[in-house]
XYZ file of C-alpha atoms in Angstrom:
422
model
C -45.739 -2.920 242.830
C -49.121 -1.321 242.871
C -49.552 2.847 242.264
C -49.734 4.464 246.155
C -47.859 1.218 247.707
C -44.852 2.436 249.674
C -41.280 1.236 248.118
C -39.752 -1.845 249.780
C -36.016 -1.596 250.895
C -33.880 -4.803 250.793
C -30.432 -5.880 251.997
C -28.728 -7.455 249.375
C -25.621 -9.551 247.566
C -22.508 -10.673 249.411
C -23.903 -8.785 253.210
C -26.043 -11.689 252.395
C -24.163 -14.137 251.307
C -21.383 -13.756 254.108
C -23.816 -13.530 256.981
C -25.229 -17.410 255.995
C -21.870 -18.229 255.271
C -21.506 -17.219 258.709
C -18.329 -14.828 258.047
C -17.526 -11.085 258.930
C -18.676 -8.684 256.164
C -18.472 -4.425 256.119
C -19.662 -3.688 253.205
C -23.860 -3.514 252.508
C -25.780 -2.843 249.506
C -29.209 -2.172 249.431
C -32.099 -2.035 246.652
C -35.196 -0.301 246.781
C -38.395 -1.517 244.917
C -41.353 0.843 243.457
C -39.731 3.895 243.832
C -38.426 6.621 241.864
C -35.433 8.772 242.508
C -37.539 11.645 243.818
C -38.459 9.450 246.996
C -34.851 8.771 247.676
C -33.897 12.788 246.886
C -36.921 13.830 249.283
C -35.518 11.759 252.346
C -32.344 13.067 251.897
C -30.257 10.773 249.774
C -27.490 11.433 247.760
C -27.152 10.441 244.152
C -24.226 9.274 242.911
C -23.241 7.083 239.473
C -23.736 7.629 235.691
C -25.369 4.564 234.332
C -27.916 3.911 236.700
C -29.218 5.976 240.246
C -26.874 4.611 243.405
C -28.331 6.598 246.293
C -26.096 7.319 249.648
C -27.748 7.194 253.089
C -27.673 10.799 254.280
C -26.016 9.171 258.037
C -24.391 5.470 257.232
C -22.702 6.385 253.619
C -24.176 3.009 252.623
C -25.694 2.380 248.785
C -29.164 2.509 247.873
C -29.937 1.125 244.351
C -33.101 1.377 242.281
C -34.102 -2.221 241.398
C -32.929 -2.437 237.710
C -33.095 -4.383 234.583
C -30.069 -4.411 232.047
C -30.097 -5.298 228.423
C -27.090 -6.035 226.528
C -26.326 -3.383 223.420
C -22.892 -3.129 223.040
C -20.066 -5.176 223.552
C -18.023 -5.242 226.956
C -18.893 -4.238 230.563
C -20.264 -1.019 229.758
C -22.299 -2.518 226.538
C -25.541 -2.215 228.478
C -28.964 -0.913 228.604
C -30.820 -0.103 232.188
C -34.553 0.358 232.953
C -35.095 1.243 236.475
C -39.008 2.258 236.615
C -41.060 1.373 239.578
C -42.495 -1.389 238.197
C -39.601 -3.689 238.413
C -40.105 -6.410 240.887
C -37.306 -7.659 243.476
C -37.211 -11.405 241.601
C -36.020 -9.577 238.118
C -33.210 -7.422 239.771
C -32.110 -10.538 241.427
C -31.816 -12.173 238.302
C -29.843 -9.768 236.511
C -26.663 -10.706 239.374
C -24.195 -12.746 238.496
C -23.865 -15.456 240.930
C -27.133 -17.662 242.674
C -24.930 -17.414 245.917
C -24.855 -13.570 244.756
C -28.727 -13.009 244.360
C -30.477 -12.890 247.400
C -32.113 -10.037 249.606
C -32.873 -9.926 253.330
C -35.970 -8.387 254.765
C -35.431 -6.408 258.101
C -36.847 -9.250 260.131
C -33.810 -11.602 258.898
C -35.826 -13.528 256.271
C -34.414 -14.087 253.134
C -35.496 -14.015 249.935
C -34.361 -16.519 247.248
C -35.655 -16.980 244.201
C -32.871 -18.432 242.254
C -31.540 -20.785 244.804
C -28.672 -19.010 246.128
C -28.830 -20.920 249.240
C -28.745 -24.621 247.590
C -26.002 -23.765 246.235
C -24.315 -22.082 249.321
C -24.890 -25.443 250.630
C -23.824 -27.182 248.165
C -20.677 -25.025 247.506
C -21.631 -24.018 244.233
C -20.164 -21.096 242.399
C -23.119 -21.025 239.657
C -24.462 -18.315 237.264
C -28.271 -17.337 237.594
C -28.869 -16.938 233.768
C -27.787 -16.713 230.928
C -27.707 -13.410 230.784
C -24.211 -14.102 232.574
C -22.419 -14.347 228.989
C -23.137 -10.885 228.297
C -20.698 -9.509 230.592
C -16.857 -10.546 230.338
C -16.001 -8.888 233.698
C -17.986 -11.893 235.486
C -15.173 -13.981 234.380
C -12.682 -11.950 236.494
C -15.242 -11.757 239.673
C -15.824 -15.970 239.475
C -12.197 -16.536 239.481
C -11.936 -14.092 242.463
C -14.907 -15.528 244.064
C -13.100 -19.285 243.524
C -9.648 -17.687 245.556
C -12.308 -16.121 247.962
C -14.259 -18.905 248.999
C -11.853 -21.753 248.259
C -11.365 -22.910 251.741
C -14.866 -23.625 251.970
C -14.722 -25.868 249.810
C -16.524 -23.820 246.707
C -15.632 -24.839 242.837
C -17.161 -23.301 239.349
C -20.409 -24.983 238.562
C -19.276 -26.913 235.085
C -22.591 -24.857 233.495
C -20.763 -21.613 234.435
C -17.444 -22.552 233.534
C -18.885 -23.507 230.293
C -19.982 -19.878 230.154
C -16.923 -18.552 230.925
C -15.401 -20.529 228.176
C -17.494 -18.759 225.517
C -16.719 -15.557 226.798
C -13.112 -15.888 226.745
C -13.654 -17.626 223.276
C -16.061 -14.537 222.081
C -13.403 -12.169 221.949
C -15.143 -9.805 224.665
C -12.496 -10.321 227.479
C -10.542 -7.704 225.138
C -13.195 -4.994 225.688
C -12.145 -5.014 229.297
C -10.544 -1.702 230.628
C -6.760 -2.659 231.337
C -7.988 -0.282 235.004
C -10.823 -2.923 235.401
C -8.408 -5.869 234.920
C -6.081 -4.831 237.643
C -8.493 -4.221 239.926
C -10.084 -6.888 240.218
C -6.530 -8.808 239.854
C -5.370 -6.843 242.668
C -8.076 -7.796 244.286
C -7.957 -11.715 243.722
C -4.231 -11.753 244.722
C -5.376 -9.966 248.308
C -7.659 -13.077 248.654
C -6.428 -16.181 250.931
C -5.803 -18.307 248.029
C -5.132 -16.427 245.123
C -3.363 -19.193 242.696
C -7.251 -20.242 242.781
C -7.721 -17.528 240.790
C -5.531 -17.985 237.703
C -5.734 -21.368 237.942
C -9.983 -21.000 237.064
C -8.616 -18.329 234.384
C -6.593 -20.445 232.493
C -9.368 -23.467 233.285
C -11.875 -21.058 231.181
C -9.683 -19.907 228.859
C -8.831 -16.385 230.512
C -5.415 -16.884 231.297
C -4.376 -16.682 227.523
C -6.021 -13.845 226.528
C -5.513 -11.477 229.740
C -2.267 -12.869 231.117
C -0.637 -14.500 228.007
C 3.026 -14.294 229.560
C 1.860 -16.364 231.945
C -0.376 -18.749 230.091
C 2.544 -19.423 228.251
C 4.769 -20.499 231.199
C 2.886 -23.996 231.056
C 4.020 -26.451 229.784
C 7.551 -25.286 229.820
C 9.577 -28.094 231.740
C 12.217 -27.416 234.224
C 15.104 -29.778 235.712
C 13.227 -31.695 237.883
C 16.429 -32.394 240.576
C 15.789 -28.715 241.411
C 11.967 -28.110 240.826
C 10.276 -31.672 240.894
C 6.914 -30.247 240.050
C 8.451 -29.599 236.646
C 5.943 -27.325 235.005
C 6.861 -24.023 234.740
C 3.227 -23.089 235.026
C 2.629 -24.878 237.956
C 5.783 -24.033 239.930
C 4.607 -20.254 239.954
C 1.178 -20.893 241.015
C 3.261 -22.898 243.718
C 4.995 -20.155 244.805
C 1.846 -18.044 244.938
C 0.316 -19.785 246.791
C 3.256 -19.525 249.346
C 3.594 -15.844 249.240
C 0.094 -16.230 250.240
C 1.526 -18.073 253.427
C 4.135 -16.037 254.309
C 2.277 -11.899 253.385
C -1.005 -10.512 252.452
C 0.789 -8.247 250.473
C -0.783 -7.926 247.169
C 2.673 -6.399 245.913
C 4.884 -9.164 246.846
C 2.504 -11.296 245.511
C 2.174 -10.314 241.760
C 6.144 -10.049 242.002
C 5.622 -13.783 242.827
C 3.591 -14.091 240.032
C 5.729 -12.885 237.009
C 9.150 -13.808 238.405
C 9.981 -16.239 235.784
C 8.549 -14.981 232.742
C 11.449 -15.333 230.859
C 11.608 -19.334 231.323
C 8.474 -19.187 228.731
C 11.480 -17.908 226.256
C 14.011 -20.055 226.645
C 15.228 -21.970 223.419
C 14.164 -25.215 223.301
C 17.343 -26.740 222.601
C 18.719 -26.302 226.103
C 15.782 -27.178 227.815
C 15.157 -28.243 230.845
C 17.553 -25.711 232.016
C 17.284 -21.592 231.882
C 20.312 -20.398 232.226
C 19.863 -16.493 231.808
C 15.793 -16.707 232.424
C 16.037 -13.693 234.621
C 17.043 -11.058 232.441
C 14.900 -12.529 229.457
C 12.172 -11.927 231.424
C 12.219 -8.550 232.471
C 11.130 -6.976 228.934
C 7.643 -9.426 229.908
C 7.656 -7.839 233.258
C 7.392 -4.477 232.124
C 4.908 -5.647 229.359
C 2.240 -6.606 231.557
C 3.063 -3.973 234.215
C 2.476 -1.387 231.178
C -0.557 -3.076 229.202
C -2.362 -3.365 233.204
C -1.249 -0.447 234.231
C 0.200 -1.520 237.272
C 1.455 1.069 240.127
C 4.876 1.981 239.988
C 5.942 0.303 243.476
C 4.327 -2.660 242.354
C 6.265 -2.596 239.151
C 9.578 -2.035 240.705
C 9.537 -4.600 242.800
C 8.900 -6.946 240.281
C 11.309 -6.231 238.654
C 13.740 -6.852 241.118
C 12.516 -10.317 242.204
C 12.436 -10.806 238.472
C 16.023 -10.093 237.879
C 17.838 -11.036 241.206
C 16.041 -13.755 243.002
C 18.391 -16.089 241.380
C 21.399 -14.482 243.087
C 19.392 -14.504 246.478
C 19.045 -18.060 246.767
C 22.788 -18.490 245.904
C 23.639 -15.854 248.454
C 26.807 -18.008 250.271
C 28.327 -18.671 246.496
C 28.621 -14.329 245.741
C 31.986 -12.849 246.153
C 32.062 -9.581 248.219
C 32.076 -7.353 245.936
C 28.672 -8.974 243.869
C 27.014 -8.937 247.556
C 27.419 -5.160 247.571
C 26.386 -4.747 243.764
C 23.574 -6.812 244.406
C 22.726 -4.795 247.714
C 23.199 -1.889 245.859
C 21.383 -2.907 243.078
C 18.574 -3.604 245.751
C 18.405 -0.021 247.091
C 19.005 -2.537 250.290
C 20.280 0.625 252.750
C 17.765 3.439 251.909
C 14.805 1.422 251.696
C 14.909 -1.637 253.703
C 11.102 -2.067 253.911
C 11.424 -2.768 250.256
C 14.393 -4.999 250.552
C 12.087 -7.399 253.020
C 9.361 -7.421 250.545
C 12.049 -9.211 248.294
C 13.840 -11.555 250.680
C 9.974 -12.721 251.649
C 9.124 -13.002 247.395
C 12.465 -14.906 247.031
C 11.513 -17.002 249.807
C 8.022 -18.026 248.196
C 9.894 -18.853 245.002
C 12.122 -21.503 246.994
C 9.557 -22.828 248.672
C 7.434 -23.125 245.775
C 8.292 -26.224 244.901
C 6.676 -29.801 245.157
C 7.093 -31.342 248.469
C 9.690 -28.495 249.935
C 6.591 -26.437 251.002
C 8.106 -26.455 254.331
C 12.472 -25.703 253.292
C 13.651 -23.342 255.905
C 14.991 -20.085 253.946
C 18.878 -19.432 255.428
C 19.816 -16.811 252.611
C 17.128 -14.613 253.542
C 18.583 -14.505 257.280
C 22.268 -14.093 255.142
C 20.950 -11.023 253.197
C 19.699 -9.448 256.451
C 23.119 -9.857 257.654
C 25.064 -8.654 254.673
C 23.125 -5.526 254.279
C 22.734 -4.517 258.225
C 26.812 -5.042 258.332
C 27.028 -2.610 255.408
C 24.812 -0.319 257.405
C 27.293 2.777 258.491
C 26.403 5.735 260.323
C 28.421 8.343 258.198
C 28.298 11.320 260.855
C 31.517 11.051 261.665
C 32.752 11.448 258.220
C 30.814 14.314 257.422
C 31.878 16.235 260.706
C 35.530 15.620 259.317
C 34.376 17.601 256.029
C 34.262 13.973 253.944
C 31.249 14.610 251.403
C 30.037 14.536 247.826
C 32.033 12.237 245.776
C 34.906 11.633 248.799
C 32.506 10.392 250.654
C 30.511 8.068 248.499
C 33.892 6.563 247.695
C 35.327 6.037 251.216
C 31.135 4.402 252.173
C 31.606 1.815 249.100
C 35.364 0.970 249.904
C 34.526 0.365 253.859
C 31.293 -1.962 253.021
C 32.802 -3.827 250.288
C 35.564 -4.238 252.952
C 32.924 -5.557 255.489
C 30.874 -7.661 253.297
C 34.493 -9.175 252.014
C 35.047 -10.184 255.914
C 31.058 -11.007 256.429
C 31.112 -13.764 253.664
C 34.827 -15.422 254.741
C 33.415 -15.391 258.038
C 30.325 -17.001 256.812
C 32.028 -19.576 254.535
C 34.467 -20.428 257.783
C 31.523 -21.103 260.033
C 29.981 -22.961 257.881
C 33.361 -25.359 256.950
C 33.510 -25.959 260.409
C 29.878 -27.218 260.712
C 30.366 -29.471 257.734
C 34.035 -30.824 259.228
C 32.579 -32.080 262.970
């Protein structure tokens, strides 16, 4: 841009994207060519960020970036270099983006500029790197792979050029610069998306998989008795259930639960294979291993590992004695936090019906469970107006619901004798 010519202001990545795509968007970035921060700071913009100026509109809150050029230095996400002078033109902060689909601004008027043909390959479903410049930052592998989950009803795949690119980064050894913070985030985010198995599945396709999520790259592979679980793979049984915790929540927490719930069959000898008897308490040291290398919140955490260690028992609900259904309840915190108790029924039900070609399998146990722990639900007011308390009265709760679930389960176990007899 020419000295004295008044800084151009832009619209630009996915508000773009999503509005030829033709789907709802809230978030909107703008950059601003020729300028220098003093014109932003004069009309009342905020600046915010370290590496680089980010401006905030003093009335919408929305960002305002200096068009910027970045030169790798070091090695990860952070390894780079920025020069954000007035003379950088709209076409070379485009190019520095990740994605074509990713790299195109929007005039006020609605025009759009494309210089890297972001919309052939909207059209063309095309998930494809603008440079090569791409390699230099291993955090693109993690925002492809999300973009994949994003944008795979559509129709959208990994250009092979890119996912050759994402091959050498995961090869390179820079995936392990990566912040465990950054890794979870945009996890997290990838397992909000509508297809989120999309996402590890292009992870492991490039490589990722085994150097970010290594418990459960190693999962493949591992066969499994194919009368109960006729898609076999280990591998491919949990991205089957993820993808059906996708059908049944959009909760991101139930989800990764769904993800890591059979860690442990990666472990089990291979002399008793197909079968993994005990793969539910092998796998709860993994559990905590990713939950602690990622970082993970402790919510998140705790509920895996309670799908990780009991989802066994929940599918075998009718075959538990009495007094297991109130250990496992129990066990479950089922009483004082029942919100938590449906996230597992719903991540137990994923894992049944994650399973090729009983997609569809209605889930009975979960209605069971709800039954077991609402008849072991007791209003103790009673007791504690009599003077029953402390350890009198944690005695006399446990005696009357293992008394009730006793009767719940017989009663269960007649009904369903007398289904099976007419």
């Amino acid at each position: 841009m020419m000295a004295g010519e008044t800084p151009q202001i832009y619209r630009v990545g996915g508000a773009v994207r999503d509005r030829l795509l033709g789907r709802p968007f809230h978030e909107i970035d703008w950059v601003v060519v020729g300028a220098e921060p003093s014109w932003l700071l004069d009309r009342g913009y905020r600046q915010v960020g370290r590496d680089f100026p980010v401006f905030l509109h003093p009335q919408t809150g929305e960002e305002y970036a200096l068009a910027r050029t970045e030169r790798k230095q070091g090695q990860g996400y952070h390894g780079f270099v920025c020069d954000f002078s007035p003379d950088i033109t709209l076409e070379e902060d485009l190019q520095r983006r990740d994605l074509t689909i990713n790299a195109m601004a929007e005039l006020p008027d609605g025009s759009v500029v494309d210089p890297w043909g972001g919309r052939a390959d909207l059209d063309g479903r095309w998930l494809r790197h603008v440079s090569p410049a791409f390699a230099e930052d291993p955090l693109r592998v993690l925002r492809v792979a999300r973009f994949a989950a994003r944008y795979h009803d559509l129709g959208f795949r990994v250009a092979p050029e890119t996912l050759a690119l994402m091959r050498q980064l995961g090869d390179s050894g820079e995936l392990a610069a990566l912040t465990p913070e950054r890794v979870w985030q945009e996890t997290e985010r990838a397992l909000g998306e509508a297809h989120p198995a999309v996402y590890f599945e292009v992870l492991r396709a490039c490589g990722a998989l085994r150097v970010l999520f290594p418990e459960v790259a190693n999962c493949f592979g591992v066969p499994q008795r194919d009368d109960y679980h006729p898609e076999v793979d280990t591998g491919l049984h949990i991205l089957l259930c993820l993808a059906q915790a996708a059908r049944l929540t959009p909760s991101t927490r139930i989800r990764f639960a769904v993800l890591v719930h059979d860690l442990g069959k990666a472990l089990t000898p291979t002399d008793v294979l197909p079968r993994h008897s005990g793969h539910e308490r092998r796998g709860l040291p993994l559990i905590r291993q990713v939950c602690a290398r990622l970082k993970v919140p402790k919510a998140t955490q705790e509920l895996a590992l309670l799908v990780g260690e009991f989802h066994l028992d929940c599918h075998r609900a009718d075959e538990l004695r009495g007094d297991t259904l109130l250990a496992r309840l129990e066990a479950l915190d089922a009483w004082r936090r029942p919100e938590r108790f449906e996230e597992f029924l719903l991540a137990c039900e994923a894992d049944a019906r994650g399973r090729t070609g009983l997609e569809d399998i209605p889930y009975w146990q979960a209605d069971y469970w709800r039954g077991a722990q609402q008849c072991g639900q007791i209003d103790v007011a009673d007791w504690l107006a009599r003077g029953i308390q402390g350890m009198e009265l944690a005695a006399q709760l446990k005696a009357t619901r293992r008394e009730r679930l006793c009767a719940y389960r017989d009663a269960h176990r007649a009904r369903r004798e007398s289904l099976n007899a007419r």
